[in-house]
Amino acid sequence: MRIYIIGNDGVTLCREAAATVSEGEIAVASNEELHAAPLSGKRLLALWNALPGVEKRRKVGDREELIDQLWSAIELLPDPEPETDA
């Protein structure tokens, strides 16, 4: 299962749910959870503009559409490298 941790520095992909998330972070695992997350338009726009390979935006426009596009874009992020015990 892919879990996305939304923090101040963007979106981090995890393989499994974290036991805890830091203050100010939100964990989402579905488009519905992203829609329900308490994210301001400004934060959604910052998350979108931080993604690699997306056309930068200046305005949120349709919030629901932006969230759907954001979800589609983060679903394309590559899986994290497995942690190795050194």
mmCIF file of C-alpha atoms in Angstrom:
data_model
loop_
_atom_site.group_PDB
_atom_site.id
_atom_site.type_symbol
_atom_site.label_atom_id
_atom_site.label_comp_id
_atom_site.label_asym_id
_atom_site.label_seq_id
_atom_site.Cartn_x
_atom_site.Cartn_y
_atom_site.Cartn_z
ATOM 1 C CA MET A 1 0.000 0.000 0.000
ATOM 2 C CA ARG A 2 1.253 3.468 -0.860
ATOM 3 C CA ILE A 3 0.910 6.099 1.845
ATOM 4 C CA TYR A 4 1.672 9.735 1.123
ATOM 5 C CA ILE A 5 2.883 12.003 3.902
ATOM 6 C CA ILE A 6 2.113 15.622 3.104
ATOM 7 C CA GLY A 7 4.417 17.939 4.979
ATOM 8 C CA ASN A 8 5.792 21.435 4.705
ATOM 9 C CA ASP A 9 8.457 20.285 2.264
ATOM 10 C CA GLY A 10 6.150 18.442 -0.148
ATOM 11 C CA VAL A 11 4.911 14.887 -0.553
ATOM 12 C CA THR A 12 6.825 11.842 0.691
ATOM 13 C CA LEU A 13 5.875 8.358 -0.435
ATOM 14 C CA CYS A 14 6.016 5.542 2.125
ATOM 15 C CA ARG A 15 5.502 1.815 1.675
ATOM 16 C CA GLU A 16 3.521 1.453 4.878
ATOM 17 C CA ALA A 17 1.684 3.707 7.269
ATOM 18 C CA ALA A 18 3.889 5.485 9.752
ATOM 19 C CA ALA A 19 3.152 4.842 13.402
ATOM 20 C CA THR A 20 2.940 8.592 13.911
ATOM 21 C CA VAL A 21 3.118 11.673 11.751
ATOM 22 C CA SER A 22 4.769 14.878 12.853
ATOM 23 C CA GLU A 23 2.811 17.984 13.700
ATOM 24 C CA GLY A 24 1.699 19.699 10.517
ATOM 25 C CA GLU A 25 1.911 16.504 8.450
ATOM 26 C CA ILE A 26 -1.028 14.627 6.971
ATOM 27 C CA ALA A 27 -1.033 10.987 5.835
ATOM 28 C CA VAL A 28 -3.306 10.038 2.928
ATOM 29 C CA ALA A 29 -3.749 6.768 1.066
ATOM 30 C CA SER A 30 -6.569 7.629 -1.336
ATOM 31 C CA ASN A 31 -8.015 10.409 -3.444
ATOM 32 C CA GLU A 32 -10.955 10.575 -1.041
ATOM 33 C CA GLU A 33 -8.609 11.107 1.912
ATOM 34 C CA LEU A 34 -6.800 13.843 -0.011
ATOM 35 C CA HIS A 35 -10.138 15.555 -0.719
ATOM 36 C CA ALA A 36 -11.014 15.341 2.993
ATOM 37 C CA ALA A 37 -7.614 16.610 4.183
ATOM 38 C CA PRO A 38 -7.609 20.091 5.723
ATOM 39 C CA LEU A 39 -5.351 21.674 3.096
ATOM 40 C CA SER A 40 -5.668 25.326 2.149
ATOM 41 C CA GLY A 41 -5.700 26.378 -1.478
ATOM 42 C CA LYS A 42 -2.289 27.974 -0.963
ATOM 43 C CA ARG A 43 -0.847 24.706 0.367
ATOM 44 C CA LEU A 44 -2.415 22.663 -2.457
ATOM 45 C CA LEU A 45 -0.879 25.051 -4.960
ATOM 46 C CA ALA A 46 2.538 24.779 -3.279
ATOM 47 C CA LEU A 47 2.322 20.967 -3.313
ATOM 48 C CA TRP A 48 1.393 20.975 -6.993
ATOM 49 C CA ASN A 49 4.206 23.355 -7.938
ATOM 50 C CA ALA A 50 6.741 21.257 -5.983
ATOM 51 C CA LEU A 51 6.034 18.135 -8.055
ATOM 52 C CA PRO A 52 8.557 17.270 -10.764
ATOM 53 C CA GLY A 53 7.480 17.643 -14.377
ATOM 54 C CA VAL A 54 4.217 19.527 -13.830
ATOM 55 C CA GLU A 55 3.238 22.821 -15.400
ATOM 56 C CA LYS A 56 3.463 25.422 -12.639
ATOM 57 C CA ARG A 57 0.269 27.190 -11.587
ATOM 58 C CA ARG A 58 -0.364 30.619 -10.135
ATOM 59 C CA LYS A 59 -3.986 30.098 -9.140
ATOM 60 C CA VAL A 60 -5.891 27.213 -7.610
ATOM 61 C CA GLY A 61 -8.894 27.510 -9.924
ATOM 62 C CA ASP A 62 -11.325 24.627 -9.321
ATOM 63 C CA ARG A 63 -10.238 23.147 -5.971
ATOM 64 C CA GLU A 64 -11.761 19.702 -6.619
ATOM 65 C CA GLU A 65 -10.093 19.488 -10.025
ATOM 66 C CA LEU A 66 -6.724 20.535 -8.578
ATOM 67 C CA ILE A 67 -6.974 17.842 -5.891
ATOM 68 C CA ASP A 68 -7.821 15.217 -8.533
ATOM 69 C CA GLN A 69 -4.861 16.332 -10.654
ATOM 70 C CA LEU A 70 -2.598 16.393 -7.596
ATOM 71 C CA TRP A 71 -3.633 12.840 -6.705
ATOM 72 C CA SER A 72 -2.983 11.632 -10.259
ATOM 73 C CA ALA A 73 0.461 13.257 -10.215
ATOM 74 C CA ILE A 74 1.541 11.849 -6.847
ATOM 75 C CA GLU A 75 0.353 8.384 -7.877
ATOM 76 C CA LEU A 76 2.984 8.570 -10.636
ATOM 77 C CA LEU A 77 5.806 9.179 -8.156
ATOM 78 C CA PRO A 78 8.272 6.272 -8.137
ATOM 79 C CA ASP A 79 8.230 3.836 -5.237
ATOM 80 C CA PRO A 80 10.801 4.586 -2.551
ATOM 81 C CA GLU A 81 13.937 2.502 -2.523
ATOM 82 C CA PRO A 82 13.723 -0.283 0.066
ATOM 83 C CA GLU A 83 15.704 0.452 3.178
ATOM 84 C CA THR A 84 18.739 -1.755 3.573
ATOM 85 C CA ASP A 85 20.235 -2.735 6.881
ATOM 86 C CA ALA A 86 23.863 -1.655 6.865
#
